[in-house]
mmCIF file of C-alpha atoms and ligand atoms in Angstrom:
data_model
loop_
_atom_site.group_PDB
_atom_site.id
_atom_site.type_symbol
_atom_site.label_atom_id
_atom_site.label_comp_id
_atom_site.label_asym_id
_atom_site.label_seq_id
_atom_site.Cartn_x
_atom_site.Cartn_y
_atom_site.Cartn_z
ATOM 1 C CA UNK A 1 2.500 -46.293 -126.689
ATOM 2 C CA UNK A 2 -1.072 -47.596 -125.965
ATOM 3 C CA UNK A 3 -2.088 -48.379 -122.903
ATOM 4 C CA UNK A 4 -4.835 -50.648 -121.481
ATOM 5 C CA UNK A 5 -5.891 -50.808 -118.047
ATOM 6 C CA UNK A 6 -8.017 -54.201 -116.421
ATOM 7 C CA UNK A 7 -9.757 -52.906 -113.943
ATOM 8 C CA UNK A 8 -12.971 -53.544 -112.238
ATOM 9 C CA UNK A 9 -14.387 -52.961 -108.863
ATOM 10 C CA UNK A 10 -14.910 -57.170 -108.197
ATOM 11 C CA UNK A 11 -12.419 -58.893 -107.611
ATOM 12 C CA UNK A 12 -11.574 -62.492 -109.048
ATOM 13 C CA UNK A 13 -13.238 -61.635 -112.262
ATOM 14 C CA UNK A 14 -10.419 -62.311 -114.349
ATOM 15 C CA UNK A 15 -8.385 -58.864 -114.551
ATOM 16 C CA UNK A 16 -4.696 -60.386 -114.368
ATOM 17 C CA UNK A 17 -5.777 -63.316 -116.648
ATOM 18 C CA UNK A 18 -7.037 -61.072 -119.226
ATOM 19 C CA UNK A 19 -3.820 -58.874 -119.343
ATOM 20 C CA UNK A 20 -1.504 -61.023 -118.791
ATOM 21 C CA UNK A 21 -3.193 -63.151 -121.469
ATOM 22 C CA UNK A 22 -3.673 -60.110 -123.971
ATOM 23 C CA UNK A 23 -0.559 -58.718 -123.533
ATOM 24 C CA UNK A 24 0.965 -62.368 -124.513
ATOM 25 C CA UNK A 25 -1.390 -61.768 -127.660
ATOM 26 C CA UNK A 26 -0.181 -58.489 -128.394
ATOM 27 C CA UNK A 27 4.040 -59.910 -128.099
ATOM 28 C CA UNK A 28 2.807 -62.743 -129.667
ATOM 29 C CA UNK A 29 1.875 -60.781 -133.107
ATOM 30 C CA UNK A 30 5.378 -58.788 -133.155
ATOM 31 C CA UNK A 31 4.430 -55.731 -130.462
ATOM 32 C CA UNK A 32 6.606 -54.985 -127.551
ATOM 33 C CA UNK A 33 4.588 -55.158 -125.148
ATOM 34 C CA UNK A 34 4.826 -54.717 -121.320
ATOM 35 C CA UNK A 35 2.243 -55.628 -117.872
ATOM 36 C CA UNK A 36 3.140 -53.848 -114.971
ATOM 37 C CA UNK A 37 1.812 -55.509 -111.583
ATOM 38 C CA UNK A 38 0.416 -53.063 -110.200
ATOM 39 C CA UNK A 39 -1.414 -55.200 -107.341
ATOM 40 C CA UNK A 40 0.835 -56.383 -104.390
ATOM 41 C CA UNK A 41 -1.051 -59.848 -104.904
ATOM 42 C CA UNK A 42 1.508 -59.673 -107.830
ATOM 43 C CA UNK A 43 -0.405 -62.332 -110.000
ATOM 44 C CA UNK A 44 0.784 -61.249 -112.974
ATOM 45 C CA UNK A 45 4.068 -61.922 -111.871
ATOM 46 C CA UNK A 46 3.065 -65.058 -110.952
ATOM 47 C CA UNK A 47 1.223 -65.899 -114.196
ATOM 48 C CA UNK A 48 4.358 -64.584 -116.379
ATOM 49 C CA UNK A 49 7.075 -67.164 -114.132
ATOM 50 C CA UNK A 50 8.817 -63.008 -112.645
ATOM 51 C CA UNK A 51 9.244 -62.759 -109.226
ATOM 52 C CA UNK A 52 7.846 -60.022 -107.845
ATOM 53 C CA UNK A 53 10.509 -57.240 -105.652
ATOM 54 C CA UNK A 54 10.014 -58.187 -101.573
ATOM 55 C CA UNK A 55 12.415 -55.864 -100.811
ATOM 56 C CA UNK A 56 12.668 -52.315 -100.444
ATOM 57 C CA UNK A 57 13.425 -50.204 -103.532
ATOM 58 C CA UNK A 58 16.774 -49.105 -103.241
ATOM 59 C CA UNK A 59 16.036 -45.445 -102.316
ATOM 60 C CA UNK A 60 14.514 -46.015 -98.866
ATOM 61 C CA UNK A 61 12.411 -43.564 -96.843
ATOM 62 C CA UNK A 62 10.223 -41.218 -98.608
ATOM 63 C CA UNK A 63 11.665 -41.317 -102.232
ATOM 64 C CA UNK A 64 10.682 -44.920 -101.798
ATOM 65 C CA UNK A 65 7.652 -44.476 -103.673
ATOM 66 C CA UNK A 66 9.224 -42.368 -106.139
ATOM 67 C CA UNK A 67 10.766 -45.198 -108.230
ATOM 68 C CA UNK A 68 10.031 -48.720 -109.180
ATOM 69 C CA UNK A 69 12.165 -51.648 -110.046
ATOM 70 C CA UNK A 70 12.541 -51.609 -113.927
ATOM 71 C CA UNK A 71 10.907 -53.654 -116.553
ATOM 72 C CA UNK A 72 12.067 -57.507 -116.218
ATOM 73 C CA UNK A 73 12.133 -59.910 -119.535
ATOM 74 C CA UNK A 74 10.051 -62.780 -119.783
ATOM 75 C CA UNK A 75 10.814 -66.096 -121.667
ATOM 76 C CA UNK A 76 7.900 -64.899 -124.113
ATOM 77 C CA UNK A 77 9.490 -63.004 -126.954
ATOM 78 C CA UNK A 78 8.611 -59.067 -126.745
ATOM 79 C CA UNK A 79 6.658 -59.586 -123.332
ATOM 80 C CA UNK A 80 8.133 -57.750 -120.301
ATOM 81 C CA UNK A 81 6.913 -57.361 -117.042
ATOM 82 C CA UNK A 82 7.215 -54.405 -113.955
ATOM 83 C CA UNK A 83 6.719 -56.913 -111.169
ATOM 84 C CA UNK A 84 4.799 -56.271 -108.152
ATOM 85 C CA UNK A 85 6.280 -54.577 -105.437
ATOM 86 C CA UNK A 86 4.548 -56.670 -102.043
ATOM 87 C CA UNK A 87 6.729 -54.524 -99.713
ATOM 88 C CA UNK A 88 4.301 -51.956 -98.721
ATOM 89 C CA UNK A 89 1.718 -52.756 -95.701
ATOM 90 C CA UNK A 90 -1.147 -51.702 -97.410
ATOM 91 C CA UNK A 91 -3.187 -50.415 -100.387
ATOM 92 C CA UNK A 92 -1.684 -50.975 -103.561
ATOM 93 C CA UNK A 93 1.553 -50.106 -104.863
ATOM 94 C CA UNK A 94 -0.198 -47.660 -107.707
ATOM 95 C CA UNK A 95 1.987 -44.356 -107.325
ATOM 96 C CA UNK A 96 0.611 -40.731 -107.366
ATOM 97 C CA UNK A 97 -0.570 -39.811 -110.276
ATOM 98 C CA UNK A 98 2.460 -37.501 -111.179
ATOM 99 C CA UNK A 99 4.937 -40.533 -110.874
ATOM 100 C CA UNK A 100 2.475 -42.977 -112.806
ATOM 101 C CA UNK A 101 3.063 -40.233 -115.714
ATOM 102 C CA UNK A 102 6.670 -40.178 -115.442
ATOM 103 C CA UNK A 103 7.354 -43.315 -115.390
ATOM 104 C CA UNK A 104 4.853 -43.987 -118.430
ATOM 105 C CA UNK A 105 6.588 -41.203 -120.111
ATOM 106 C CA UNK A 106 10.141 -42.900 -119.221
ATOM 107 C CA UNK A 107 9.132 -46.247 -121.336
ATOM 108 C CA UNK A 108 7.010 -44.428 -123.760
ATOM 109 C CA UNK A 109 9.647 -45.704 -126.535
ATOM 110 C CA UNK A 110 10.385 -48.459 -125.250
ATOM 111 C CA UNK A 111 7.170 -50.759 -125.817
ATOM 112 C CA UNK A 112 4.000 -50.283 -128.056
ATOM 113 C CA UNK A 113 1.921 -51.420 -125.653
ATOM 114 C CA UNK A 114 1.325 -50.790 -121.969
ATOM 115 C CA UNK A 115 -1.195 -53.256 -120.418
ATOM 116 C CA UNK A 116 -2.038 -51.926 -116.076
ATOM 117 C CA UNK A 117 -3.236 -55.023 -113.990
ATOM 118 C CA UNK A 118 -5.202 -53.091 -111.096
ATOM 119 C CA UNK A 119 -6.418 -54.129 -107.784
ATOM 120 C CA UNK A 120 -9.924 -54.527 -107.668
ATOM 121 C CA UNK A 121 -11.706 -51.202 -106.881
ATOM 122 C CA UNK A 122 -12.636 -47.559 -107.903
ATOM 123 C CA UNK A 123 -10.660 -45.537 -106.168
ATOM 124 C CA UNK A 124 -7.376 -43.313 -106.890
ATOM 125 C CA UNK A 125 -5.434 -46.284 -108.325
ATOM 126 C CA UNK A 126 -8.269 -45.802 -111.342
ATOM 127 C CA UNK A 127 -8.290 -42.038 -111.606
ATOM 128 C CA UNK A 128 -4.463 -42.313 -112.211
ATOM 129 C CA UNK A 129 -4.591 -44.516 -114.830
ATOM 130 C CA UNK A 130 -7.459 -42.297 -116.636
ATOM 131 C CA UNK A 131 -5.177 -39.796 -116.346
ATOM 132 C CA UNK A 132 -2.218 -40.907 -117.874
ATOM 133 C CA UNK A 133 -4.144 -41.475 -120.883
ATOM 134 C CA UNK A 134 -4.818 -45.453 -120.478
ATOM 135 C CA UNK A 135 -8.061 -46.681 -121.961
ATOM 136 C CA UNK A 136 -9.880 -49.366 -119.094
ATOM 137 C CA UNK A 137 -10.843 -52.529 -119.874
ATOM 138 C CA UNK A 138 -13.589 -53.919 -117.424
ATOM 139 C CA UNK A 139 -13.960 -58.006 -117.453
ATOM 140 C CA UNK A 140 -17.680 -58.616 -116.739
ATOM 141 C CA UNK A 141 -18.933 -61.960 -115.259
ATOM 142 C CA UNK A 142 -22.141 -63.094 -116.708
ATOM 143 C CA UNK A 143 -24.601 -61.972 -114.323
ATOM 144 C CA UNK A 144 -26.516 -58.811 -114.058
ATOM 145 C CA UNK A 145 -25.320 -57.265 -109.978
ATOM 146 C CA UNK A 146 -21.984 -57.837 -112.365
ATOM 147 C CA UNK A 147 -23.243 -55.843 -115.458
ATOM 148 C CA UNK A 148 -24.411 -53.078 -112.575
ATOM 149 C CA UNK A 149 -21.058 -52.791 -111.322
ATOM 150 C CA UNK A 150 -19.696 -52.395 -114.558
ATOM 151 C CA UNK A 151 -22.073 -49.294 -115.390
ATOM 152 C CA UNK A 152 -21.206 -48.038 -111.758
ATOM 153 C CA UNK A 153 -17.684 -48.746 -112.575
ATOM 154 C CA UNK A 154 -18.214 -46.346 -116.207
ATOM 155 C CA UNK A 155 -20.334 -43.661 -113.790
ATOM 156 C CA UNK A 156 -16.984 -43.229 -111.507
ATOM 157 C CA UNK A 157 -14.704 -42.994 -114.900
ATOM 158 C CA UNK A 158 -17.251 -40.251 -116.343
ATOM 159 C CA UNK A 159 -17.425 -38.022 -113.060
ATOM 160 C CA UNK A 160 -14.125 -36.710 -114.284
ATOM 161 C CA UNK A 161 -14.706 -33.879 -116.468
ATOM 162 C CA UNK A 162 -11.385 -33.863 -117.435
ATOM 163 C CA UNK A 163 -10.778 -37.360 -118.177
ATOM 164 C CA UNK A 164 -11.911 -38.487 -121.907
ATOM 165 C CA UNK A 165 -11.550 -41.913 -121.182
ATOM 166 C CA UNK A 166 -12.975 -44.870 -123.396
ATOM 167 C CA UNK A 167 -13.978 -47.772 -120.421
ATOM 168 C CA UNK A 168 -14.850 -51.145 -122.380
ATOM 169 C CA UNK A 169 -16.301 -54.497 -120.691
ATOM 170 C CA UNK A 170 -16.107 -57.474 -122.177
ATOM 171 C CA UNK A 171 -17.852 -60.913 -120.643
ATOM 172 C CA UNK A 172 -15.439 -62.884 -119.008
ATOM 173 C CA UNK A 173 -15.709 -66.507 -117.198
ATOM 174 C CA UNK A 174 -18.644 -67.718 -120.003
ATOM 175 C CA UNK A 175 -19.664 -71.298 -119.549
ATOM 176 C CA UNK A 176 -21.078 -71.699 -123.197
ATOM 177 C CA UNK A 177 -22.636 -75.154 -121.826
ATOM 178 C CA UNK A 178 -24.940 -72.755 -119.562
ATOM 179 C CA UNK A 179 -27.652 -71.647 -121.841
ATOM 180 C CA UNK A 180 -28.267 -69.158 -118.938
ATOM 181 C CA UNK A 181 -24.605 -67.694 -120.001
ATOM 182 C CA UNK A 182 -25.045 -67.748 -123.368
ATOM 183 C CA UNK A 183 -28.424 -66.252 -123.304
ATOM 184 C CA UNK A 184 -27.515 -63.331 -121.413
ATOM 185 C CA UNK A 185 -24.340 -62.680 -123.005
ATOM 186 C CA UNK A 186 -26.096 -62.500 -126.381
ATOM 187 C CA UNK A 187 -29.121 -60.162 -125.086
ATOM 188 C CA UNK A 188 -26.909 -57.438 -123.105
ATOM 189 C CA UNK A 189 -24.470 -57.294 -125.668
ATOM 190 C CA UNK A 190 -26.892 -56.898 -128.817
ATOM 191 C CA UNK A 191 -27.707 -53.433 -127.051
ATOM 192 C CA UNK A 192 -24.326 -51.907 -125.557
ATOM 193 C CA UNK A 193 -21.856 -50.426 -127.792
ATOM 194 C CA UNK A 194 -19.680 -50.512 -124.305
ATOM 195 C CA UNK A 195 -19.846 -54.192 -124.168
ATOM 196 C CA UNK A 196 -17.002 -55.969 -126.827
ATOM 197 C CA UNK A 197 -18.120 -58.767 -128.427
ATOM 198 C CA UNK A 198 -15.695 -61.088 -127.529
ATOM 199 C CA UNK A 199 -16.071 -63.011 -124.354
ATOM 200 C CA UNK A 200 -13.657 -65.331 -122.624
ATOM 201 C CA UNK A 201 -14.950 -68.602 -121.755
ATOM 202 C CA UNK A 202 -14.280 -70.637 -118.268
ATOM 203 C CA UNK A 203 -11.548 -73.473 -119.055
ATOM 204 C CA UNK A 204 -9.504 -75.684 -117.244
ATOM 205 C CA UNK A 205 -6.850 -74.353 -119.540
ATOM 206 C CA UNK A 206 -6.762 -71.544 -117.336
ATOM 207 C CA UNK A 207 -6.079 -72.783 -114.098
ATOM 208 C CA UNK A 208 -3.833 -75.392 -115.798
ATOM 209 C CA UNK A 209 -1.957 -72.559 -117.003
ATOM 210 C CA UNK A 210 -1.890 -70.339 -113.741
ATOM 211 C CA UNK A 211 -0.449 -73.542 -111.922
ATOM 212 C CA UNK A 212 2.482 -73.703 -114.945
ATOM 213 C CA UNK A 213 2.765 -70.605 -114.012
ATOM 214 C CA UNK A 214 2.448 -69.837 -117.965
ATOM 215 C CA UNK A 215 0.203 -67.722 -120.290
ATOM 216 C CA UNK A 216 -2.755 -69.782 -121.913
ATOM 217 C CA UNK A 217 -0.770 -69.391 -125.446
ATOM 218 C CA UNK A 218 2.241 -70.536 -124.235
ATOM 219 C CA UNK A 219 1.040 -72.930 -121.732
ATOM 220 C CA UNK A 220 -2.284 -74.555 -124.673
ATOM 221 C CA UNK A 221 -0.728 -73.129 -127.531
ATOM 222 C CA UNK A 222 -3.650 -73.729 -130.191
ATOM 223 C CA UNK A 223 -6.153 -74.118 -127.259
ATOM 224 C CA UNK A 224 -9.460 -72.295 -127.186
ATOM 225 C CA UNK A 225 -8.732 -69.821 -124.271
ATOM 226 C CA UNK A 226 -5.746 -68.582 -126.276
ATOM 227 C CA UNK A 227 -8.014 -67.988 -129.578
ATOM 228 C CA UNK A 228 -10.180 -66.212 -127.718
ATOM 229 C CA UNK A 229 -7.399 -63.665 -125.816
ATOM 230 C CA UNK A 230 -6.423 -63.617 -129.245
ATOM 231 C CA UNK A 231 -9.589 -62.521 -129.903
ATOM 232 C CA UNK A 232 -10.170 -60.017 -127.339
ATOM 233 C CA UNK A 233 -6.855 -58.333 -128.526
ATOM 234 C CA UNK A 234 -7.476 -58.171 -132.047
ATOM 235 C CA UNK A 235 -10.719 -56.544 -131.239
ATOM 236 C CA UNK A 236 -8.485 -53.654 -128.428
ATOM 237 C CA UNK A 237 -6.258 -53.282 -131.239
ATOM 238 C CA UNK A 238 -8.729 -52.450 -134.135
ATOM 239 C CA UNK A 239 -10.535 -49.632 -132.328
HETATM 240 N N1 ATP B 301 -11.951 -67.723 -118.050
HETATM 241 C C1 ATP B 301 -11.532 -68.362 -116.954
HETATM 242 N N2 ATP B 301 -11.732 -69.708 -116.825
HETATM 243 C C2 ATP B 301 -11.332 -70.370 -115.718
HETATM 244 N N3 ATP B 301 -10.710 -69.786 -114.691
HETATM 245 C C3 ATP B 301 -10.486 -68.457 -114.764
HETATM 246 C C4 ATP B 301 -10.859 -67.683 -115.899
HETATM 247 N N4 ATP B 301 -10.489 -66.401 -115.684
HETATM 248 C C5 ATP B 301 -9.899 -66.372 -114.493
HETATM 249 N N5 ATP B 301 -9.892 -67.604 -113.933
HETATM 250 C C6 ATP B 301 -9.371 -67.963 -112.608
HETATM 251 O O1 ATP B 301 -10.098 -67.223 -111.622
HETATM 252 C C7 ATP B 301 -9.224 -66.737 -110.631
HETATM 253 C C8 ATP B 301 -9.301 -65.206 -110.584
HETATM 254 O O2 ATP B 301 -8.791 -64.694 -111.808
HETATM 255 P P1 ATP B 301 -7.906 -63.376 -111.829
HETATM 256 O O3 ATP B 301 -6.843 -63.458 -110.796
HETATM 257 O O4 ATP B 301 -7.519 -63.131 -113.240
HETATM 258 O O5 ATP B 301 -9.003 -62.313 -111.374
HETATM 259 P P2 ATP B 301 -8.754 -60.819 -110.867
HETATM 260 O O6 ATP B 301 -9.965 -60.069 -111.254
HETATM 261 O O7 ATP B 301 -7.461 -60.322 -111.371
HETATM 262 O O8 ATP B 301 -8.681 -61.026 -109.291
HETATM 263 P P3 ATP B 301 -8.213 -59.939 -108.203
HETATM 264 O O9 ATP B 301 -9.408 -59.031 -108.010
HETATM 265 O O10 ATP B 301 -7.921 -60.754 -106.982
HETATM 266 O O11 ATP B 301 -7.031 -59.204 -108.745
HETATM 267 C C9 ATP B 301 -7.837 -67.261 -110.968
HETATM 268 O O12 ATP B 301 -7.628 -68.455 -110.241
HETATM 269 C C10 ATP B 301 -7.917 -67.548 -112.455
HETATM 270 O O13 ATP B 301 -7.042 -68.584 -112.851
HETATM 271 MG MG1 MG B 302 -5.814 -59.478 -110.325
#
């Protein structure tokens, strides 16, 4: 089982669109494929129509943490979510580290693809991931304090001597009608091997589709923000 993680330290940059959006993509060409939540915003549940668990997991107290509430089907074919779990007061719901292995060991057969939606931040929610083998996929708005972040973002990753992780950006929220965009887009990722060469361009598709509560496929089958999650999965799934 692969698994991607979207993660960034900004938030809003697109991280829950992108996998919910590329794990549609991946179900979409025949993969099982799977998003857990793992942000107690639980907008991936939201963008996949799965409600995300408000209530306690059924083994209170302190195995609480210890399980989580299954996968749940969505209407998509092959596309399954592990919704959110908002209960907790704070931080996110990412387990220990242990437990994230465990349970990504329990549904290793079970789906080809595991996609993580994160919280935003570098913290211990990202050094489980690495360590459970997930490569991280960092969506990178078009301006440079953003492009710093991301290399700040690779420079926490790399600290761990352990961890032979691959982290990727790729430019998300592209106006192509700001020559400011495309410009900078072009130049930064001409020299970065780090930097995919797909980038996701700002639509009114997407909103349209968060308020249908749909991915973009699904919601604009045929549309442009679904070729280009297309796209950005063909070029995850190639390398
Ligand atoms: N390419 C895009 N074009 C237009 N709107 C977009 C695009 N990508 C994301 N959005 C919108 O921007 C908002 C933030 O996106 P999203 O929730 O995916 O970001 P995030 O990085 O996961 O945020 P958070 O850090 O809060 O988890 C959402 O309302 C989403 O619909
Ligand atoms: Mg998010």
């Amino acid at each position: 089982m692969r698994i991607l993680a979207f993660a960034a330290v900004k938030g809003g940059v697109g991280k829950t669109t992108a996998a919910v959006n590329v794990a549609t993509a991946a179900a979409l060409s025949g993969l099982r494929a799977v998003v857990w939540d793992l942000d107690p915003q639980a907008a991936a549940c939201h963008l996949t129509g799965v409600e995300p668990v408000t209530q306690p997991p059924p083994r209170a107290g302190l195995f609480r943490r210890q399980t989580h509430h299954g996968a749940v089907r969505t209407s998509i074919d092959g596309l399954s979510v592990i919704p959110a779990d908002t209960t907790f007061d704070s931080g996110s719901t990412l387990v220990h580290s242990r437990q994230l292995a465990r349970i990504v060991a329990a549904e290793h057969g079970n789906y080809e693809l595991l996609v993580l939606d994160l919280p935003a931040g570098v913290d211990s929610a990202v050094t489980s991931v690495v360590g459970v083998g997930a490569e991280v996929v960092v969506p990178i708005v078009p301006s440079m304090l953003a492009v710093r972040s991301f290399d700040q973002f690779v420079d926490f990753v790399d600290r761990d001597p352990k961890a032979d992780t691959r982290v990727r950006g790729f430019f998300s929220m592209v106006d192509p009608m700001l020559a400011r965009h495309a410009a900078f887009v072009d130049d930064l990722r001409a020299g970065r091997r780090d930097i995919l060469s797909t980038w996701i361009p700002e639509t009114v598709e997407i909103e349209r589709a968060c308020e249908k509560r749909q991915p973009v496929a699904i919601a604009f089958p045929g549309g442009r923000s679904a070729a280009a999650f297309s796209r950005l999965w063909r070029e995850l799934s190639r390398s």
